[in-house]
Amino acid sequence: MADDALFGFLHMEIVAHVYKEQATREDIDKERVTCVSTLELMGFRVGQGLIERFTKDCPTFKDDLDIMKFLCKDLWSTIFKKQIDNLRTNHQGTYVLQDNKFALLTQFSSGKQYIEEAPKYLAFSCGLIRGALSNLGLESVVTAELSLMPSCKFQVVVQKL
Amino acid sequence: MADDALFGFLHMEIVAHVYKEQATREDIDKERVTCVSTLELMGFRVGQGLIERFTKDCPTFKDDLDIMKFLCKDLWSTIFKKQIDNLRTNHQGTYVLQDNKFALLTQFSSGKQYIEEAPKYLAFSCGLIRGALSNLGLESVVTAELSLMPSCKFQVVVQKL
């Protein structure tokens, strides 16, 4: 019960801290970019660490889609206590993961009121996905898109080497 | 499995981030104090939030010792996946909580080698205890003491109003 709350509270603290520490800077746009990348990078490292622990006793994956399914089911349930609701792909390296009730957004009122605030609460999770995939051999670009809280879409574009 | 790892990794990231951001300052001692209090305050707020969620459906506590027992058993298990090994008190407001294998220190090699590095990995947890107690009506001062990794003692001195 308080278990998933721990991650949620800690995540809130990190976001608040990263933004507060840079609040003294003058250039607002630059600030926003830096904060988002700081959070993204923290997520990346956490994702890397988690997947290493998590796949220790796993069989190998047969292809990229298999990896994505593992991420949407197993990894997502562990971290966010629910699976991704919908996974789509164009079979050319682009995947869209839709979570209709994303755990880190449930604290916000539904609707469009706080939609501008949202990116800072998604950066860590984008990094988390990117880090997890990176450790499984897939370099990717991960972005988040939000239309109506607390629903949210992550787009993963796998980079061909 | 990866579940408790999530908190551990995130905690590591926070500590690293807080120390890195202040690494540019000149006054080393001042720096150390600031980092420790930043982490302590983050822990405080997380502790407050957690205990609120956690005691929602709990009966009330009959005295301070009852609160401490709850913290050592229920709250500690939720966060650190084990109970406090030993709780002692002088019955005058001082409590010593001993954890023989503290979750956030298990990554270090045992022994005295990294003992100087340890305080920064204990500040958050001191704050967590203080925040939890504060929300249950006990103002306290919490310090940590370490003699041999990964064992660690938290001393709680409840402030009389």
XYZ file of C-alpha atoms in Angstrom:
322
model
C 0.000 0.000 0.000
C 2.459 2.624 1.161
C 4.870 0.736 -1.027
C 4.024 2.312 -4.344
C 3.524 5.608 -2.536
C 7.216 5.575 -1.617
C 8.295 5.789 -5.248
C 5.663 8.437 -5.975
C 6.704 10.675 -3.097
C 10.377 10.270 -3.850
C 9.794 11.112 -7.497
C 7.905 14.275 -6.510
C 10.793 15.325 -4.281
C 13.329 14.841 -7.039
C 11.334 16.874 -9.536
C 10.781 19.654 -7.016
C 14.450 19.652 -6.036
C 15.824 19.716 -9.564
C 13.548 22.622 -10.488
C 14.153 24.554 -7.311
C 17.924 24.381 -7.547
C 17.834 25.917 -11.009
C 15.183 28.504 -10.255
C 17.858 31.153 -9.798
C 18.969 30.977 -13.393
C 17.874 33.752 -15.685
C 17.252 32.043 -18.950
C 13.955 30.274 -18.397
C 13.998 28.183 -21.572
C 17.499 26.962 -20.999
C 16.524 26.127 -17.438
C 13.629 23.991 -18.506
C 15.763 22.023 -20.947
C 18.432 21.410 -18.320
C 15.973 20.225 -15.699
C 14.268 17.888 -18.108
C 17.574 16.366 -19.187
C 18.767 16.036 -15.597
C 15.626 14.095 -14.726
C 15.807 12.113 -17.940
C 19.370 11.075 -17.166
C 18.488 10.036 -13.624
C 15.688 7.902 -15.052
C 18.072 6.439 -17.595
C 20.470 5.188 -14.937
C 17.673 3.844 -12.749
C 16.216 2.054 -15.786
C 19.584 0.525 -16.592
C 20.047 -0.701 -13.047
C 16.555 -2.088 -12.732
C 16.561 -4.036 -15.978
C 19.884 -5.601 -15.121
C 18.488 -6.839 -11.817
C 15.213 -7.776 -13.392
C 16.412 -9.814 -16.365
C 19.077 -11.696 -14.453
C 17.167 -14.984 -14.596
C 15.174 -14.286 -17.741
C 15.397 -16.177 -20.994
C 16.712 -14.129 -23.887
C 14.305 -12.187 -26.059
C 13.574 -13.246 -29.587
C 13.147 -9.780 -31.121
C 12.536 -6.088 -30.429
C 8.794 -6.556 -30.059
C 9.409 -9.246 -27.463
C 11.534 -6.797 -25.499
C 8.843 -4.118 -25.728
C 6.205 -6.545 -24.472
C 8.389 -7.430 -21.510
C 8.813 -3.747 -20.727
C 5.072 -3.048 -20.993
C 4.058 -5.982 -18.831
C 6.717 -7.021 -16.357
C 8.796 -3.927 -15.861
C 5.864 -1.516 -15.920
C 3.917 -3.564 -13.341
C 6.887 -3.620 -11.025
C 7.445 0.102 -11.140
C 3.984 1.544 -11.711
C 1.805 -1.278 -10.349
C -0.100 -1.690 -13.609
C 0.613 -2.748 -17.163
C 0.728 -0.497 -20.194
C -2.834 -0.476 -21.570
C -1.990 -0.415 -25.224
C 1.123 -1.124 -27.274
C 1.223 -0.245 -30.947
C 3.992 -0.454 -33.502
C 4.540 0.331 -37.197
C 6.918 -2.658 -37.339
C 9.669 -0.281 -38.435
C 11.108 0.548 -35.068
C 8.474 2.933 -33.718
C 6.408 1.921 -30.703
C 3.639 3.777 -28.915
C 2.951 2.780 -25.307
C -0.280 4.120 -23.908
C -1.006 4.211 -20.191
C -4.562 5.341 -19.486
C -3.874 6.037 -15.847
C -0.226 6.798 -15.444
C 0.796 6.448 -11.806
C 2.875 9.615 -11.633
C 0.025 11.745 -12.932
C -2.824 10.494 -10.776
C -2.169 13.194 -8.177
C -3.193 15.883 -10.664
C -6.789 16.806 -11.341
C -8.001 15.273 -14.555
C -8.419 17.391 -17.623
C -6.276 20.038 -19.224
C -5.698 22.385 -16.309
C -2.159 21.316 -15.409
C -1.085 20.051 -18.772
C 1.779 22.544 -19.015
C 3.221 21.250 -15.763
C 3.213 17.686 -16.960
C 6.466 17.377 -18.940
C 8.558 17.626 -15.825
C 6.737 14.647 -14.347
C 7.304 12.563 -17.464
C 11.013 13.175 -18.063
C 12.190 10.660 -15.475
C 9.968 7.939 -16.924
C 11.112 8.622 -20.488
C 14.660 8.145 -19.244
C 13.658 4.996 -17.419
C 12.347 3.436 -20.628
C 15.401 4.540 -22.590
C 17.758 3.148 -19.935
C 15.974 -0.183 -19.739
C 15.999 -0.601 -23.522
C 19.608 0.493 -23.751
C 20.666 -2.266 -21.390
C 18.818 -4.760 -23.555
C 20.754 -3.607 -26.604
C 18.256 -1.152 -28.096
C 19.321 2.478 -28.439
C 16.229 4.631 -28.694
C 14.694 8.076 -28.491
C 11.783 8.256 -26.053
C 9.278 11.093 -25.884
C 6.046 11.503 -23.971
C 2.798 12.977 -25.163
C -0.132 13.986 -23.079
C -3.611 14.967 -24.078
C -5.859 14.360 -21.111
C -4.621 13.591 -17.583
C -3.892 11.077 -16.223
C -3.597 9.315 -19.567
C -0.277 9.474 -21.357
C 1.567 8.084 -24.380
C 5.246 7.241 -24.658
C 6.716 7.081 -28.126
C 9.812 4.959 -28.566
C 11.830 5.208 -31.771
C 14.479 2.520 -31.910
C 17.683 3.737 -33.563
C 19.071 1.479 -36.240
C 22.789 1.035 -35.929
C 12.442 -8.315 -6.623
C 13.245 -5.270 -8.728
C 10.741 -3.568 -6.493
C 12.998 -2.747 -3.572
C 15.794 -2.107 -6.052
C 13.763 0.796 -7.448
C 13.915 2.698 -4.167
C 17.590 1.874 -3.738
C 18.570 3.082 -7.192
C 16.486 6.214 -6.887
C 18.007 6.985 -3.519
C 21.497 6.607 -4.962
C 20.629 9.006 -7.770
C 19.338 11.610 -5.362
C 22.428 11.462 -3.168
C 24.720 11.661 -6.183
C 22.744 14.543 -7.657
C 22.593 16.616 -4.481
C 26.339 16.239 -3.972
C 27.231 16.877 -7.587
C 25.229 20.050 -7.851
C 27.085 21.535 -4.902
C 30.513 20.298 -5.875
C 31.356 23.668 -7.369
C 31.175 25.455 -4.036
C 34.417 26.341 -2.375
C 33.700 25.842 1.278
C 33.761 22.082 1.669
C 32.406 21.930 5.207
C 29.510 24.204 4.463
C 28.797 22.126 1.409
C 28.598 18.934 3.382
C 26.171 20.426 5.878
C 23.935 21.764 3.126
C 23.812 18.467 1.251
C 23.004 16.527 4.377
C 20.196 18.895 5.319
C 18.814 18.885 1.784
C 18.629 15.103 1.869
C 17.270 15.113 5.405
C 14.483 17.477 4.405
C 13.572 15.373 1.391
C 13.357 12.355 3.685
C 11.258 14.332 6.138
C 8.617 15.150 3.538
C 8.575 11.596 2.182
C 8.200 10.270 5.744
C 5.315 12.622 6.405
C 3.540 11.600 3.229
C 4.096 7.888 3.765
C 2.892 7.781 7.341
C -0.254 9.665 6.420
C -1.052 7.116 3.761
C 0.012 4.261 5.973
C -1.924 5.048 9.157
C -5.141 5.967 7.368
C -6.946 2.857 8.594
C -4.886 2.261 11.728
C -6.149 2.369 15.271
C -4.677 5.159 17.377
C -1.499 4.534 19.321
C -1.533 4.284 23.091
C 1.855 5.912 23.777
C 5.193 6.928 22.276
C 6.640 3.431 22.576
C 3.672 2.080 20.660
C 4.410 4.539 17.866
C 8.092 3.559 17.824
C 7.182 -0.132 17.590
C 4.907 0.597 14.658
C 7.709 2.477 12.942
C 10.230 -0.321 13.572
C 7.946 -3.074 12.359
C 5.370 -1.903 9.856
C 6.880 1.186 8.330
C 10.438 -0.184 8.200
C 9.301 -3.413 6.512
C 7.423 -1.475 3.878
C 10.333 0.759 3.008
C 13.392 -1.376 3.681
C 11.888 -4.893 3.374
C 12.952 -5.913 6.870
C 12.199 -4.916 10.445
C 14.483 -3.028 12.797
C 16.497 -5.701 14.621
C 16.633 -4.077 17.999
C 14.745 -1.243 19.695
C 15.976 0.141 22.988
C 14.746 3.042 25.090
C 15.669 4.755 28.347
C 11.938 5.443 28.888
C 12.723 9.136 28.961
C 12.230 9.942 25.335
C 15.393 8.465 23.830
C 15.160 5.494 21.481
C 17.881 3.568 19.705
C 16.889 1.644 16.585
C 19.438 -0.843 15.378
C 19.375 -2.316 11.893
C 22.021 -5.002 11.457
C 21.746 -4.986 7.689
C 20.505 -1.617 6.599
C 19.166 -1.792 3.049
C 20.812 1.400 1.808
C 24.254 0.268 2.941
C 24.304 -3.266 1.582
C 25.919 -2.085 -1.661
C 29.087 -1.102 0.211
C 31.770 -3.560 1.161
C 31.543 -4.524 4.795
C 33.972 -3.142 7.287
C 35.360 0.297 7.877
C 36.657 1.148 4.443
C 33.846 3.430 3.306
C 32.689 4.595 6.686
C 33.397 8.244 5.898
C 31.147 8.091 2.891
C 28.264 6.726 4.901
C 26.633 9.838 6.424
C 25.353 10.978 3.072
C 23.539 7.682 2.640
C 21.899 7.958 6.058
C 20.630 11.555 5.953
C 17.546 10.750 3.913
C 16.547 7.949 6.289
C 17.041 10.134 9.370
C 14.663 12.625 7.799
C 12.249 9.856 6.946
C 12.023 8.792 10.595
C 11.699 12.385 11.778
C 8.943 13.104 9.229
C 6.991 9.983 10.107
C 7.153 10.736 13.839
C 6.285 14.372 13.279
C 3.067 13.426 11.528
C 2.194 11.213 14.479
C 2.621 14.146 16.842
C 6.193 13.516 18.024
C 8.772 16.189 17.323
C 12.215 14.619 17.484
C 15.889 14.859 16.671
C 17.180 11.885 14.706
C 20.834 11.029 14.193
C 22.551 7.995 12.743
C 25.612 6.206 13.987
C 27.667 3.677 12.160
C 30.389 1.419 13.375
C 30.588 -1.501 10.989
C 28.818 -1.681 7.629
C 26.113 -2.574 6.841
C 24.923 -2.305 10.436
C 23.643 1.028 11.623
C 21.940 2.690 14.599
C 19.413 5.500 14.542
C 19.026 7.529 17.697
C 15.714 9.287 18.191
C 15.370 11.905 20.924
C 11.754 12.957 21.331
C 11.407 16.649 22.167
C 9.167 17.428 25.101
C 6.846 20.332 24.369
